[in-house]
Coordinates of C-alpha atoms in Angstrom, one line a residue:
X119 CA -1.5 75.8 67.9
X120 CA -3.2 75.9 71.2
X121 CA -5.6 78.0 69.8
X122 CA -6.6 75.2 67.5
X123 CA -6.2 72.5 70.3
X124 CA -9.0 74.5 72.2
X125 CA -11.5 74.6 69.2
X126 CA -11.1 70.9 69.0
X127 CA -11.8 69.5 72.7
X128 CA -14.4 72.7 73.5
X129 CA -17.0 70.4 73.7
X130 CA -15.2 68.2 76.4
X131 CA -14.8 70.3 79.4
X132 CA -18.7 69.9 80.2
X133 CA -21.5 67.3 80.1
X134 CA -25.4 68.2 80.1
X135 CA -26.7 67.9 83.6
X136 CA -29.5 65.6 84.4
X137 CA -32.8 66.9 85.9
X138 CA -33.5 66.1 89.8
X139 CA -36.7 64.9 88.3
X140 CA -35.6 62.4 86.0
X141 CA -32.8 60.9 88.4
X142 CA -35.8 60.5 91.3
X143 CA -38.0 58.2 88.7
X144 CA -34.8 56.4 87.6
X145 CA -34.6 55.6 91.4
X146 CA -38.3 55.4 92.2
X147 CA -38.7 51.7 91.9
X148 CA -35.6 51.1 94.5
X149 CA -37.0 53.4 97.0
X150 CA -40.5 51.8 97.0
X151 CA -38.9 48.3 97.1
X152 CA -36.2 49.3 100.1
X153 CA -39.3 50.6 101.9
X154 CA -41.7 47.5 101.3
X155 CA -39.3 45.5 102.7
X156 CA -38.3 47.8 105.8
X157 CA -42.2 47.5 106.3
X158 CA -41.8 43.7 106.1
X159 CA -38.9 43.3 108.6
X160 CA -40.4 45.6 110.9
X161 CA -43.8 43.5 110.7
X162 CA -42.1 40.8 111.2
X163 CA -40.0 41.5 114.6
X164 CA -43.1 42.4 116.0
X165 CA -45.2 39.2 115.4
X166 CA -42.1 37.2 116.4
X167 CA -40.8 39.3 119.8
X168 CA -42.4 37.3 122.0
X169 CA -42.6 33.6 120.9
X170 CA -43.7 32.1 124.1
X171 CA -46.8 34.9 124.7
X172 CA -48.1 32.5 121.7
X173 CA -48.8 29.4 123.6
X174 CA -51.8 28.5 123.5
X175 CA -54.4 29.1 127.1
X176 CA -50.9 31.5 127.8
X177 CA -51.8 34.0 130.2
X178 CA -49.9 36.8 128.4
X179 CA -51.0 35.9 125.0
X180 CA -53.7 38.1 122.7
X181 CA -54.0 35.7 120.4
X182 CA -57.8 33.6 119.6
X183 CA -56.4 30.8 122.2
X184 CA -54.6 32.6 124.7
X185 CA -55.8 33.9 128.0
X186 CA -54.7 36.9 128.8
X187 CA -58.6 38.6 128.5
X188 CA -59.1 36.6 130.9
X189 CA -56.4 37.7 133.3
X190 CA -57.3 41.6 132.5
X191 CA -60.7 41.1 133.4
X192 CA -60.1 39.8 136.3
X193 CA -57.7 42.2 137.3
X194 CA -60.2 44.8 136.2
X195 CA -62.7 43.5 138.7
X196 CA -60.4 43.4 142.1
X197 CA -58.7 40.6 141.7
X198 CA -55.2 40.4 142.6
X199 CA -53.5 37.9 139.7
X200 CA -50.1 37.0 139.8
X201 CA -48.3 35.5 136.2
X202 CA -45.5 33.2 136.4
X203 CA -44.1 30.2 134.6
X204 CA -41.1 29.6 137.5
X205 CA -42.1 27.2 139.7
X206 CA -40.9 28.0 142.8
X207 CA -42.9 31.9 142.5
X208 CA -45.9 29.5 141.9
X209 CA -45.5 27.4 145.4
X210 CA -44.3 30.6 147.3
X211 CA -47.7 32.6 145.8
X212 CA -50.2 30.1 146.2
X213 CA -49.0 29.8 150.3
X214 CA -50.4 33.0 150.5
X215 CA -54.1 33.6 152.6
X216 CA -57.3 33.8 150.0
X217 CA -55.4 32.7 147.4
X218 CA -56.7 30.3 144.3
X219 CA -53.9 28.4 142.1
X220 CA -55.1 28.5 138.5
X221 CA -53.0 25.7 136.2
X222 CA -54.6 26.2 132.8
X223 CA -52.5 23.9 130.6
X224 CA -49.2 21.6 130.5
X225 CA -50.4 19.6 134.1
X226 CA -48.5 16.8 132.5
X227 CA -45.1 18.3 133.0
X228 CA -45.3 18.6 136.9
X229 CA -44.0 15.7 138.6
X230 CA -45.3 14.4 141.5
X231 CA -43.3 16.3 143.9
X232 CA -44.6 19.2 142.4
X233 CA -47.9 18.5 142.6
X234 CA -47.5 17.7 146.4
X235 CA -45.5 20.8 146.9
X236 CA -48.4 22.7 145.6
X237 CA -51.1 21.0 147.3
X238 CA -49.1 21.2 150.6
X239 CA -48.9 25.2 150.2
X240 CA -52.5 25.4 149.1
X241 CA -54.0 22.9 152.2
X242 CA -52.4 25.0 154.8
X243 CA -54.1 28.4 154.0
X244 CA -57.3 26.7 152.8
X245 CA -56.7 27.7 149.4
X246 CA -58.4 26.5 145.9
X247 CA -57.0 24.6 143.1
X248 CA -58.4 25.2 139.6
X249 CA -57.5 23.1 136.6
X250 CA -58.2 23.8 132.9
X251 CA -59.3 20.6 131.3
X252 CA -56.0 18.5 132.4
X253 CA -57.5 15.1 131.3
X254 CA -56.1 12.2 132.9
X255 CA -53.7 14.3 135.1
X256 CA -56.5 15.2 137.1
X257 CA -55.8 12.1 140.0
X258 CA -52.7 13.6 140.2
X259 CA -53.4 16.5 142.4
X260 CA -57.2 14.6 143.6
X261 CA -58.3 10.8 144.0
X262 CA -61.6 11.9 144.5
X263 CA -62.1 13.3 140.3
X264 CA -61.6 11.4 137.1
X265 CA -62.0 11.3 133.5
X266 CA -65.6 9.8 132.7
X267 CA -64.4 7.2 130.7
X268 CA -68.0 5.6 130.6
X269 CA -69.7 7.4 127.3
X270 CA -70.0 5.7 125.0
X271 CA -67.9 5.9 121.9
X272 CA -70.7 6.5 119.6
X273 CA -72.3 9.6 121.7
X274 CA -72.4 12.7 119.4
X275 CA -73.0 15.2 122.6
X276 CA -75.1 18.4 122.3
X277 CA -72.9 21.7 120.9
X278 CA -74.9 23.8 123.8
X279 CA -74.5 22.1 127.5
X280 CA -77.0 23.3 130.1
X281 CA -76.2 23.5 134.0
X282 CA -78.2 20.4 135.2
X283 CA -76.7 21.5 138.9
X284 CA -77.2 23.5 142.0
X285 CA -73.9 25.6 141.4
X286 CA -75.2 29.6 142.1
X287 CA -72.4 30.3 139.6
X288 CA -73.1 27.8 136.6
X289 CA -77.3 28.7 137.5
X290 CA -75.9 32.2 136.7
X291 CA -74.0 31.8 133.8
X292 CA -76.5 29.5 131.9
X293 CA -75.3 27.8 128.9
X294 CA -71.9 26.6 127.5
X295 CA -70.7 25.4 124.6
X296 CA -69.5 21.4 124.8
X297 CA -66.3 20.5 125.1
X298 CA -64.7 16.9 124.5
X299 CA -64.2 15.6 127.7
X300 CA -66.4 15.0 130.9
X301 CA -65.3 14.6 134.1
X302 CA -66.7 12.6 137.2
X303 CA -66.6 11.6 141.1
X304 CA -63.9 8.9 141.2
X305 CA -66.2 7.1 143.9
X306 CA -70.0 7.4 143.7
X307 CA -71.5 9.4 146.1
X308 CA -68.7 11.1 146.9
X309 CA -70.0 14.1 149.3
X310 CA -69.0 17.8 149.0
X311 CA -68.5 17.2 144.8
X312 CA -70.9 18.8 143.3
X313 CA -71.2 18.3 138.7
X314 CA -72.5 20.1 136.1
X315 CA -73.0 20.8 132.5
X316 CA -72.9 16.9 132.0
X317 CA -73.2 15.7 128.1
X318 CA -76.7 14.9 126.4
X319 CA -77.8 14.2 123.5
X320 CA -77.9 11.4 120.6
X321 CA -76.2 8.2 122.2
X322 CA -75.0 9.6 125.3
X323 CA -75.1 6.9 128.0
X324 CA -73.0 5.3 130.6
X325 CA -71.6 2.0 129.6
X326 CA -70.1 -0.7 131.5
X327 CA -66.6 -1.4 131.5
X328 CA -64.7 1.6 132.3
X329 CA -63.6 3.1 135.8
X330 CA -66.6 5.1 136.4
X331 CA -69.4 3.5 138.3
X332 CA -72.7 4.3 136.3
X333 CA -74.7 6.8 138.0
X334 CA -72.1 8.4 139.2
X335 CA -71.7 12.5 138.8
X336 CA -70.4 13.4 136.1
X337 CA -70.3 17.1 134.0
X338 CA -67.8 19.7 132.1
X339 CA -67.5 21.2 135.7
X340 CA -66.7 20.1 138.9
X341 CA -66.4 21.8 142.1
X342 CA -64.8 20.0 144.5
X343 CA -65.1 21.4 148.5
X344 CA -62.6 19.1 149.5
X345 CA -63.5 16.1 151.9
X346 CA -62.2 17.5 155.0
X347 CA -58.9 15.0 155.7
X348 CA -55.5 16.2 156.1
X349 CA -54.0 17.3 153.1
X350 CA -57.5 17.5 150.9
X351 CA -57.7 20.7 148.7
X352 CA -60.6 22.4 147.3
X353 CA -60.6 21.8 143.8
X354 CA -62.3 23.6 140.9
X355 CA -62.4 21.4 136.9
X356 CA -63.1 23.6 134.1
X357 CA -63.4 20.6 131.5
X358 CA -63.3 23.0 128.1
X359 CA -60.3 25.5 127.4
X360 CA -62.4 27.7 125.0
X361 CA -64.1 28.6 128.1
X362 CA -61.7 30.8 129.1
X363 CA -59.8 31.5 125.5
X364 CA -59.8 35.2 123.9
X365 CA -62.1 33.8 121.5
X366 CA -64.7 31.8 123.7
X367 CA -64.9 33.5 126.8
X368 CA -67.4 36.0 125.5
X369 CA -69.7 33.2 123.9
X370 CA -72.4 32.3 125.8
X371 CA -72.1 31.8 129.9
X372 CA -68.1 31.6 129.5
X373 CA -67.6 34.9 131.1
X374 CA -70.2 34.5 133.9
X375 CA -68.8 31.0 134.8
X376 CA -65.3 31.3 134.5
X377 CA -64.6 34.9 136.3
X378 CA -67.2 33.6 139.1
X379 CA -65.4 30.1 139.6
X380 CA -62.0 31.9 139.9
X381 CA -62.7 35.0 141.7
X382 CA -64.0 33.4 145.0
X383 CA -60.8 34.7 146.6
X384 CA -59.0 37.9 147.2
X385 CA -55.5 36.4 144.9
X386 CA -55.0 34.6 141.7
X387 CA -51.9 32.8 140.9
X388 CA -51.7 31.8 137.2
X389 CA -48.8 29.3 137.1
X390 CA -47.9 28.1 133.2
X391 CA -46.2 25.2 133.2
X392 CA -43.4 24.9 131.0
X393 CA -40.4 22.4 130.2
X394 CA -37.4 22.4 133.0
X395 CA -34.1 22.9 131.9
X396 CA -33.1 19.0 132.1
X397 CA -35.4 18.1 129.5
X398 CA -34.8 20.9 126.9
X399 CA -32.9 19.7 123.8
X400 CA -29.2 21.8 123.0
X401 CA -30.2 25.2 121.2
X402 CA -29.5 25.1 117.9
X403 CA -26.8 28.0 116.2
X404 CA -30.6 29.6 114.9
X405 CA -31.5 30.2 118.5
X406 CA -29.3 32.3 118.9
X407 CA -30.2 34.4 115.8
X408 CA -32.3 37.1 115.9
X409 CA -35.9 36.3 114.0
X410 CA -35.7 39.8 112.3
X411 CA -32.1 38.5 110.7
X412 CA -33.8 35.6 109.0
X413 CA -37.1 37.6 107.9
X414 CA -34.1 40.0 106.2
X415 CA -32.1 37.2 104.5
X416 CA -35.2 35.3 103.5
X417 CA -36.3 38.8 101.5
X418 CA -33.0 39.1 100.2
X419 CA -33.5 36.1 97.9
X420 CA -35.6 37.6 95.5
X421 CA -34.0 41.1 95.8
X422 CA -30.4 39.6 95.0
X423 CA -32.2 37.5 92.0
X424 CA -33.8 41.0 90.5
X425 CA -30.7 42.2 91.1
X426 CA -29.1 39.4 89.2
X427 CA -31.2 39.9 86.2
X428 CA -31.0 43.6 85.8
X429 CA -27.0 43.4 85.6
X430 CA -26.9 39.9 83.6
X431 CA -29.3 41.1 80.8
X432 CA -27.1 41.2 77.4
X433 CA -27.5 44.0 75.2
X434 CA -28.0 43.3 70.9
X435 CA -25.6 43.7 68.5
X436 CA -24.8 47.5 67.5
X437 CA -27.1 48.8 65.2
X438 CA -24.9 50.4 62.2
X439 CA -26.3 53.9 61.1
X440 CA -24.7 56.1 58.5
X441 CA -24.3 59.7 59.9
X442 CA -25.8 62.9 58.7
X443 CA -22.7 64.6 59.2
X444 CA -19.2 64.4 57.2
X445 CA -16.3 65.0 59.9
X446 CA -13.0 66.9 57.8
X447 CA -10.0 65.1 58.7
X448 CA -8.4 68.5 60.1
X449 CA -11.0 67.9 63.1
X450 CA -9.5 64.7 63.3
X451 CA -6.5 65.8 63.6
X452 CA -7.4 68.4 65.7
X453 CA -9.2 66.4 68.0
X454 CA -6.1 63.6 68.2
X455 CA -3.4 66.7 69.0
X456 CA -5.5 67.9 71.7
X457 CA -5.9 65.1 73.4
X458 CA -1.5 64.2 73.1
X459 CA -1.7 67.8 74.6
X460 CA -4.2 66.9 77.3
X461 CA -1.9 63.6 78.6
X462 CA 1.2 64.9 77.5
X463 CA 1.8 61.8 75.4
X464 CA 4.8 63.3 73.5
X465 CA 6.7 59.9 72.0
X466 CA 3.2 58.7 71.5
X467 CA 2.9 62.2 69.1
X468 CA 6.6 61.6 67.5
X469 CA 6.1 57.8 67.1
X470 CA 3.3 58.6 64.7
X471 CA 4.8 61.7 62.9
X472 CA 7.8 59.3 62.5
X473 CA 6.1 56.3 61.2
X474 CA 3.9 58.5 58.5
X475 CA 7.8 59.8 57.4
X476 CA 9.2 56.7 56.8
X477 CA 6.1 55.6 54.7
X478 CA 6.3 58.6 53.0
X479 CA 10.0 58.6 52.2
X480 CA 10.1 54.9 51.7
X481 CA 7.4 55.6 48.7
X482 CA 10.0 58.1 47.4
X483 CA 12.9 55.9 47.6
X484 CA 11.0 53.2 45.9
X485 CA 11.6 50.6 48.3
X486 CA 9.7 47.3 48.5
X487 CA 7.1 46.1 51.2
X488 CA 10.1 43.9 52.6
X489 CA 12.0 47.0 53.8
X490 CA 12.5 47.0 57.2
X491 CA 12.5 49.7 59.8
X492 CA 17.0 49.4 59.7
X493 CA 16.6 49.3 55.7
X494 CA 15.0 52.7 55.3
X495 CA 17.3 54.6 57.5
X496 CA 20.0 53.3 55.8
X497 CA 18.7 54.2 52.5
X498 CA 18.1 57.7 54.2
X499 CA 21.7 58.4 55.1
X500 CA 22.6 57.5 52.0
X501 CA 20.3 59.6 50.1
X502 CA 21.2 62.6 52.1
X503 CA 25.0 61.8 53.1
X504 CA 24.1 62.7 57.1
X505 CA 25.6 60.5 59.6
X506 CA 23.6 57.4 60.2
X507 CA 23.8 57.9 63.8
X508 CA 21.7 61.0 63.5
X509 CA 19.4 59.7 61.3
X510 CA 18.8 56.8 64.3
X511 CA 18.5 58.7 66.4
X512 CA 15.5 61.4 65.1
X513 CA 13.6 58.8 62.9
X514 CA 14.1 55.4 66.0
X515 CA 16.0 56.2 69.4
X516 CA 15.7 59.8 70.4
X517 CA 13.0 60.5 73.7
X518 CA 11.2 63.7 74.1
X519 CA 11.5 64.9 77.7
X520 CA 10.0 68.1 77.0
X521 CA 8.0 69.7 74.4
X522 CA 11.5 71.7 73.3
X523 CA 12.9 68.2 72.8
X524 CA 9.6 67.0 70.8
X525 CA 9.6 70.5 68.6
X526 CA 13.8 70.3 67.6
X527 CA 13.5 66.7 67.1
X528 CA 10.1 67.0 64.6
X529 CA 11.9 70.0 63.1
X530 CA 14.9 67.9 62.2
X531 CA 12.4 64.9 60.6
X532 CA 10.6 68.1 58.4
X533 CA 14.3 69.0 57.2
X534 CA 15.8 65.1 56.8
X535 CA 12.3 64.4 54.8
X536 CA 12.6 67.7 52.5
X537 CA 16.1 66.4 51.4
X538 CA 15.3 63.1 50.2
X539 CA 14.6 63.8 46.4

């Protein structure tokens, strides 16, 4: 019998393997895609690191509007340049001998205090102030420069300014592009202020009505000695940020103007201005996540819906073929014993040689399709004249606990059907 069992479940015990080959193209498409997006995050954390270094005229920034060529350059040709955006390293650096302050954006945030803080460290050394374009702000730190507010509103200035001055460094440097706003002596005459690079072109004129006195100086830059009273600071005006941008400051005189007017002394502190802790809003809970975590979760959107749609597709209906083959029912059999032999499933085995018995006999005694389970073992201990009991228990109750039990108790079920006539 085992013998048989064996031949029947032969072709279970192995499975065909599958080729290395074909199980790295099955997975192909998930390795490129877990490697385009490891090339994605990675990308990512790199452009976003350093969020700040991206503000624009940002000494520490490679980007088209910071400054940071600028500051190398500089550094490159001697110059000693501190970088800070903490105030008080800005006051204590710029108290220093031969030492210029350079302010190149956000002049609006300093307070008043500050400004006199910085102008009290810079008048007792004789240092310079220089100033990137800081507009209106200017009279902060000097009542002797303002905004020319005096051109009028139609003027479409020349793209190309040209010196107009006696500055050695603007003679040297040549021409600069325009920028949008001109500077000029608060009072006119004003003596040791010296302009250049002033607009012209179609409609540039000085009108009546604003703060400037027509025919006073006026230019893009303005180099201010100081007027020799207590408390009066040298002061250089560079009136247009792409001057001194990544992007502008090799266009044409930038570099000549820019690293002449801020290399005059032996130091250079570049202080960048940025908002004090009383006026910063309450970080959000996304401050405190990482940018690289939302570059991830933003990628997994698409991934998770791929996902979604590869394990949601529905399958069509099964496709009914007939087979080539005709399968005897010995195999059948064969196949069913071996695996009651394989999980040991012996009342499973005796439940249905049992039930195929009591069809069989029931056919023999002629009884209806209304006989019941109870009815047929009574009709069998009456056919035979064994004790009902017995019949019970082989054809309903009895439990195989071993295969002993399952082979006397499937012996006496051969010999009870055998009697019945």
């Amino acid at each position: 019998m085992s013998a048989l069992i064996d031949v029947a479940t032969r072709g279970t015990h192995s499975s065909a393997a599958v080729p290395l080959t074909a199980r790295l193209r099955s997975a192909g498409v998930w390795i490129v895609a877990a490697v385009a997006i490891l090339i994605t995050v990675i990308a990512t954390m790199l452009m976003t690191s350093d969020r700040e270094a991206d503000a624009p005229l940002h000494y520490d920034s490679a980007a088209r509007d910071g400054t940071k060529a600028m500051v190398e350059t500089l550094r490159d040709h001697g110059v000693e340049v501190t970088t800070t955006e903490d105030f008080a390293t800005a006051r204590n650096a710029s108290g220093q001998p031969e030492t210029t302050l350079l302010i190149p954006t956000n002049t609006d945030m300093l307070s008043q205090g500050d400004v006199d803080g910085f102008r009290s460290e810079l008048a007792t050394h004789d240092n310079r102030l220089a100033l990137i374009d800081p507009g209106s702000t200017v009279q902060d730190f000097t009542d002797r420069i303002t905004v020319d507010d005096s051109i009028s509103p139609l003027a479409t200035p020349e793209k190309i300014s040209h010196p107009d001055c006696q500055v050695p460094a603007a003679q040297a440097a040549g021409t600069v592009e325009t920028g949008d706003t001109e500077y000029a002596e608060a009072r006119k005459g004003t003596e040791g202020l010296r302009t250049c690079y002033p607009f012209t072109g179609p409609g540039v004129t000085q009108i009546d009505g604003g703060e400037v006195t027509p025919g006073s100086a006026h230019g893009q830059l303005i180099v201010d000695d100081g007027g020799g009273g207590k408390g009066d600071v040298p002061v250089t005006v560079l009136g247009n940020p792409d001057w001194v941008t990544n992007a502008g400051i090799d266009e044409e005189g930038h570099a000549s103007l820019v690293l002449s007017q801020l290399s005059q002394t032996d130091h250079l502190v570049v202080y960048y201005p940025t908002e004090s802790a009383e006026f910063e809003s309450a970080p959000s809970p996304l401050d405190y996540v990482p940018s690289w975590v939302i570059a991830g979760a933003l990628w997994l959107v698409p991934c998770v819906f791929i996902l979604l749609l590869i394990l949601g597709r529905r399958f069509g209906p099964l496709a009914v073929e007939r087979l080539p083959v005709i399968v005897p029912a010995v195999e059948t059999v064969h196949g069913r014993a071996a695996l009651a032999a394989r999980s040991h499933d012996r009342t499973g085995a005796l439940h249905t040689l049992r039930t195929g018995a009591l069809l069989r006999i029931a056919k023999r005694l002629a009884l209806g399709p209304e006989a019941g389970h109870h009815d047929i073992i009574v009709a069998i201990a009456n056919t035979t004249g064994r004790d009902p009991a017995q019949v019970e228990a082989v054809f309903s109750s009895a439990v195989p606990r071993t295969d002993s039990d399952l082979s006397h108790t499937v012996h006496l079920l051969t010999l009870i059907e055998s009697e019945v006539s």
